[in-house]
Coordinates of C-alpha atoms in Angstrom, one line a residue:
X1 CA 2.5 -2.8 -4.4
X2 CA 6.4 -6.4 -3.9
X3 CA 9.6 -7.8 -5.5
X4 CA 11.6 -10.3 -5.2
X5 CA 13.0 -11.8 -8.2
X6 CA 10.0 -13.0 -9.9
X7 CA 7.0 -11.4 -11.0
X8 CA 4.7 -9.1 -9.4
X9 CA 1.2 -6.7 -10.0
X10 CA -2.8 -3.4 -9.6
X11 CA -8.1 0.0 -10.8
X12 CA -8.1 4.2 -10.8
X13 CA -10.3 7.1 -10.5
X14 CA -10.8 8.5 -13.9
X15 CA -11.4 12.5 -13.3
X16 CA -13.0 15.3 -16.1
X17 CA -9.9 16.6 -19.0
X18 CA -10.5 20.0 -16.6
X19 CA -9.3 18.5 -13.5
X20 CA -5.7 19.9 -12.7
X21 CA -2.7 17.5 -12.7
X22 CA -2.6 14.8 -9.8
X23 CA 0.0 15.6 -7.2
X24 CA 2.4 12.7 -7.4
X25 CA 2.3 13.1 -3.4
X26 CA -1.3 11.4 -4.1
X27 CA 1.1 7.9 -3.5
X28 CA 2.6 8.9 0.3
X29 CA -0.6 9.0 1.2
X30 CA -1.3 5.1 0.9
X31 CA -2.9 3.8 3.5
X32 CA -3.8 -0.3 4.0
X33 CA -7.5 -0.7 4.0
X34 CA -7.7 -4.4 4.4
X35 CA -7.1 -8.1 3.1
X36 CA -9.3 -10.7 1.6
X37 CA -8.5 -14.2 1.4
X38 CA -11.3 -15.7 -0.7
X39 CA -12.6 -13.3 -3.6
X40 CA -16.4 -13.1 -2.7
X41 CA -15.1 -11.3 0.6
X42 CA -14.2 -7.9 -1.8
X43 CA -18.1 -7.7 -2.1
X44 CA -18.5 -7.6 2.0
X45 CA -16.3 -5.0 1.9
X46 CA -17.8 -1.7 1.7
X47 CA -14.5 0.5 0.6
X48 CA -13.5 -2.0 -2.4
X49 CA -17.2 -1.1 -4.2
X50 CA -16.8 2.1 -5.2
X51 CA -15.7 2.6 -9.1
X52 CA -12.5 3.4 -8.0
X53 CA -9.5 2.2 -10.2
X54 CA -6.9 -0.4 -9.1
X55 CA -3.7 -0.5 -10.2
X56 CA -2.0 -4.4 -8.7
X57 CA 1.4 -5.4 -8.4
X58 CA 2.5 -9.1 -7.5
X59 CA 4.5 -10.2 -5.0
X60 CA 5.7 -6.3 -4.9
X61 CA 6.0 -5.3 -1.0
X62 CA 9.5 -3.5 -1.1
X63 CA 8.6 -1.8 -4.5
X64 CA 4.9 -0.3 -2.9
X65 CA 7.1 1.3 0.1
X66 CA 9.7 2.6 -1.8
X67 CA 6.8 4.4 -4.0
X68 CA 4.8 5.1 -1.1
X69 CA 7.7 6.7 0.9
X70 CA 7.0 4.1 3.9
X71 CA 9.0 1.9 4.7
X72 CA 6.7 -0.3 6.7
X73 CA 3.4 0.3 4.6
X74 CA 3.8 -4.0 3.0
X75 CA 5.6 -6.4 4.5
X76 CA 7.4 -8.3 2.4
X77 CA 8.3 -12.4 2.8
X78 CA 11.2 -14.2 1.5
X79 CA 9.4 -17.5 1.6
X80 CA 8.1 -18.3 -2.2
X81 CA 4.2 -18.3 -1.7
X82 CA 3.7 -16.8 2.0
X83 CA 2.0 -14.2 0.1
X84 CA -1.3 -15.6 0.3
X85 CA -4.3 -12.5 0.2
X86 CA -4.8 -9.4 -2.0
X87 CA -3.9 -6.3 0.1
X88 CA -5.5 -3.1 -0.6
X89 CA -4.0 0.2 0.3
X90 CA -6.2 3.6 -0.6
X91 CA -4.3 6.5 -2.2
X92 CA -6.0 9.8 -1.6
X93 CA -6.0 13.3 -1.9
X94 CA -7.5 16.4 -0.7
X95 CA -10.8 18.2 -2.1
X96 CA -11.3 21.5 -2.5
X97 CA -13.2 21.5 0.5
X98 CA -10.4 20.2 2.1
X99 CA -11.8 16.6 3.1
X100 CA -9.8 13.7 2.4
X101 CA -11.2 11.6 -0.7
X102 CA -10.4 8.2 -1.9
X103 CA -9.1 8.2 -6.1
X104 CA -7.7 4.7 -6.2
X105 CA -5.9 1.6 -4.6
X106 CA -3.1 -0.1 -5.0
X107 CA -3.3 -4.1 -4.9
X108 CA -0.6 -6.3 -3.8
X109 CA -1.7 -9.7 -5.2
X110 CA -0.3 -12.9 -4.4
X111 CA 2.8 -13.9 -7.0
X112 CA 6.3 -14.7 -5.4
X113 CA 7.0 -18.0 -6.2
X114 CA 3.9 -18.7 -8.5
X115 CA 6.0 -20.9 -11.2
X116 CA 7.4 -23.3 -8.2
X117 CA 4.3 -23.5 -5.9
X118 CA 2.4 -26.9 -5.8
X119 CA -0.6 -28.0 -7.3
X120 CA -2.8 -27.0 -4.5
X121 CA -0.9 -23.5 -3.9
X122 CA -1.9 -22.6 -7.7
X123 CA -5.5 -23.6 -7.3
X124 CA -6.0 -21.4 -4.5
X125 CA -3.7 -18.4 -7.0
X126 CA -6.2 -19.1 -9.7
X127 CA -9.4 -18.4 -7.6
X128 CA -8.4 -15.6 -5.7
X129 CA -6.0 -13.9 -8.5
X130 CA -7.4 -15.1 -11.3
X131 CA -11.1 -14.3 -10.4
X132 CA -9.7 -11.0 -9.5
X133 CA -8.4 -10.3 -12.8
X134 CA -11.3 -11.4 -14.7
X135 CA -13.9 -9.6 -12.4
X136 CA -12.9 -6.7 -10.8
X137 CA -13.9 -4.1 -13.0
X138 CA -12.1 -1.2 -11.6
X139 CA -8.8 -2.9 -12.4
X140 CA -7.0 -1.1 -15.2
X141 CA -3.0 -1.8 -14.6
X142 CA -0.9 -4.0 -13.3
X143 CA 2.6 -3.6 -12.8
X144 CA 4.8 -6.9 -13.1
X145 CA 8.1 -6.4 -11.2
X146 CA 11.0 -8.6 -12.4
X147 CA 14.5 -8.7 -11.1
X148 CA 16.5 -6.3 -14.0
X149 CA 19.6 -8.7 -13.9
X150 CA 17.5 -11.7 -15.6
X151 CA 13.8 -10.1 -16.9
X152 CA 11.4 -12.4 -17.9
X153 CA 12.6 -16.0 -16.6
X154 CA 10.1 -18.6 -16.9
X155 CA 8.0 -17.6 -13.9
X156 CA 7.8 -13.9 -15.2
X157 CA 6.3 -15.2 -18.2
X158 CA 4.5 -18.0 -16.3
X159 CA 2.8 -14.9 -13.9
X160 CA 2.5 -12.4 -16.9
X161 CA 0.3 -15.3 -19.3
X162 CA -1.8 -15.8 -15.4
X163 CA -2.6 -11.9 -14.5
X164 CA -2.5 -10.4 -18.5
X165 CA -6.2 -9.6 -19.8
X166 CA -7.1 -8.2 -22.9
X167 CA -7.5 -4.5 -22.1
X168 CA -5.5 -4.4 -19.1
X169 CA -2.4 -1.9 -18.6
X170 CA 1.1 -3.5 -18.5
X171 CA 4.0 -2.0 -17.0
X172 CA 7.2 -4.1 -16.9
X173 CA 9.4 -2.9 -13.9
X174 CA 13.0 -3.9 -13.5
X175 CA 14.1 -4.0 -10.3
X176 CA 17.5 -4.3 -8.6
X177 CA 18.6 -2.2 -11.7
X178 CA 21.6 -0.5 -9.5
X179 CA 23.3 -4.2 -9.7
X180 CA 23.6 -3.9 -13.8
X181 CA 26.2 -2.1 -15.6
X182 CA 25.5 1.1 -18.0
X183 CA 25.8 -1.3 -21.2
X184 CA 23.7 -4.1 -19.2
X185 CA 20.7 -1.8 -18.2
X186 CA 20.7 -1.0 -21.7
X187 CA 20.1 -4.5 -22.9
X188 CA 17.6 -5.3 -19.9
X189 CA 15.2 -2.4 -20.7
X190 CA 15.7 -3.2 -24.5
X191 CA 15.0 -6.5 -23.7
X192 CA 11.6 -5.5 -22.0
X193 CA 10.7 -2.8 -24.5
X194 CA 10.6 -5.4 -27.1
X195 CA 8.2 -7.4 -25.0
X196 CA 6.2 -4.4 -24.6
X197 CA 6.2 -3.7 -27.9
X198 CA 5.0 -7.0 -28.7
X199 CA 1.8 -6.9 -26.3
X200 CA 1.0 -3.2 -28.0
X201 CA 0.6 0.7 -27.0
X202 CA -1.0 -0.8 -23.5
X203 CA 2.2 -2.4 -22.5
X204 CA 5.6 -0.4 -21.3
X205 CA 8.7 -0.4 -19.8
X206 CA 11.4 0.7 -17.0
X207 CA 14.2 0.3 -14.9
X208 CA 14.2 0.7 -11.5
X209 CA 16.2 0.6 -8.4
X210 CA 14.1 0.9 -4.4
X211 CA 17.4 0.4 -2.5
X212 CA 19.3 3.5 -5.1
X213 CA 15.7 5.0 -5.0
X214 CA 16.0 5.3 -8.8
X215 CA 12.9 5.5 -11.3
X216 CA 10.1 6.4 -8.7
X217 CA 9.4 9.4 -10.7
X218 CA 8.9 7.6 -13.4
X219 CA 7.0 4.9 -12.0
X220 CA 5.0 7.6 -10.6
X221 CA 4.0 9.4 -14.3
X222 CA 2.9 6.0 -16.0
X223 CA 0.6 5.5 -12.5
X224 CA -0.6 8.9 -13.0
X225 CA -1.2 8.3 -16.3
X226 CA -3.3 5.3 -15.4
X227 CA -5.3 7.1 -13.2
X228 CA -6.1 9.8 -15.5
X229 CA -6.5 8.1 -18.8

């Protein structure tokens, strides 16, 4: 899951209360499956059937490598709008058989640049994105990445009204966080806690850094959490 500084988003494997903890190594094990232009292709697609969960992020390339630990996982664009497909990368694990097994993707869904693209550019966002949203049942969070030094700019709330169903997981992640002072970070993540706390219990919070490599654990637990709900 890509970040530049607007806006970006992800469905999970629900397992029984007995199954043990998931290893947060379950994200270096990410793995890109493939990428669909047009949203009917996700049915040709044998992998992106299955019940598993999905958990998108928009426009959030450098935030899915840092997570993932690979560093070449997503390519990212600085071009508003080059981002034109939803990727799908498979996180796995290990059974006790000792076969690799699919429990979820990540999505990296189209977003950078949404609140300036043209007319035509946002048609083409609101078929592929939006019928992804509304469809895929699997989908149960997506993370919206926002540059920490200004948080929810008109795009960010332009892209958060776009991919926010009723239902749906939210996780606000500020990014670039290393660039704020102690008393600034504070008033970013109060700033998005009280947008969080607005949307409800399904909506939260973070800071976050991928170039000081600062909140992955974090990030990690409230995907874990997803996935385990």
């Amino acid at each position: 899951m890509e970040h530049p500084t607007a806006s970006q988003s992800r469905v999970f494997y629900r397992s029984p209360a007995t199954r043990p903890s998931l290893p947060l190594a379950l994200f270096h094990s990410a793995r890109f499956v493939t990428s669909v232009a047009e949203l009917h292709a996700i049915a040709r697609q044998g992998c992106l059937k299955s019940p598993l969960p999905d958990a998108p992020m928009p426009a959030n390339r450098p935030v899915i490598n840092v997570l993932t630990q690979q560093k070449r996982l997503a390519f990212a664009s600085k071009t508003p709008g080059r981002t034109q497909l939803l990727n799908f990368f498979a996180l796995s694990e290990k059974d006790e058989h000792g076969e690799r097994v699919d429990r979820g993707f990540l999505v990296d869904l189209p977003g950078y640049g949404y609140a300036k693209a043209d007319a035509g550019q946002r048609a083409t966002w609101n078929e592929l994105v939006g019928g992804y949203v509304r469809e895929r049942q699997s989908l149960i969070g997506i993370v919206l990445v926002m540059d920490a030094r200004r948080p929810f700019m008109p795009g960010d709330d332009a892209l958060l009204r776009f991919v926010d169903r009723r239902g749906c997981l939210l996780h606000f992640l500020l990014n670039k966080a290393d660039q704020l002072g102690t008393s600034e970070k504070r008033a970013a993540l109060a700033t998005a806690q009280k947008s969080a706390a607005a949307i409800g219990p399904r909506a939260s919070a973070q800071l976050f850094s991928g170039l000081k490599r600062e909140g992955i654990q974090e990030l990690k637990e409230t995907l874990t959490r997803w996935l385990f709900a």
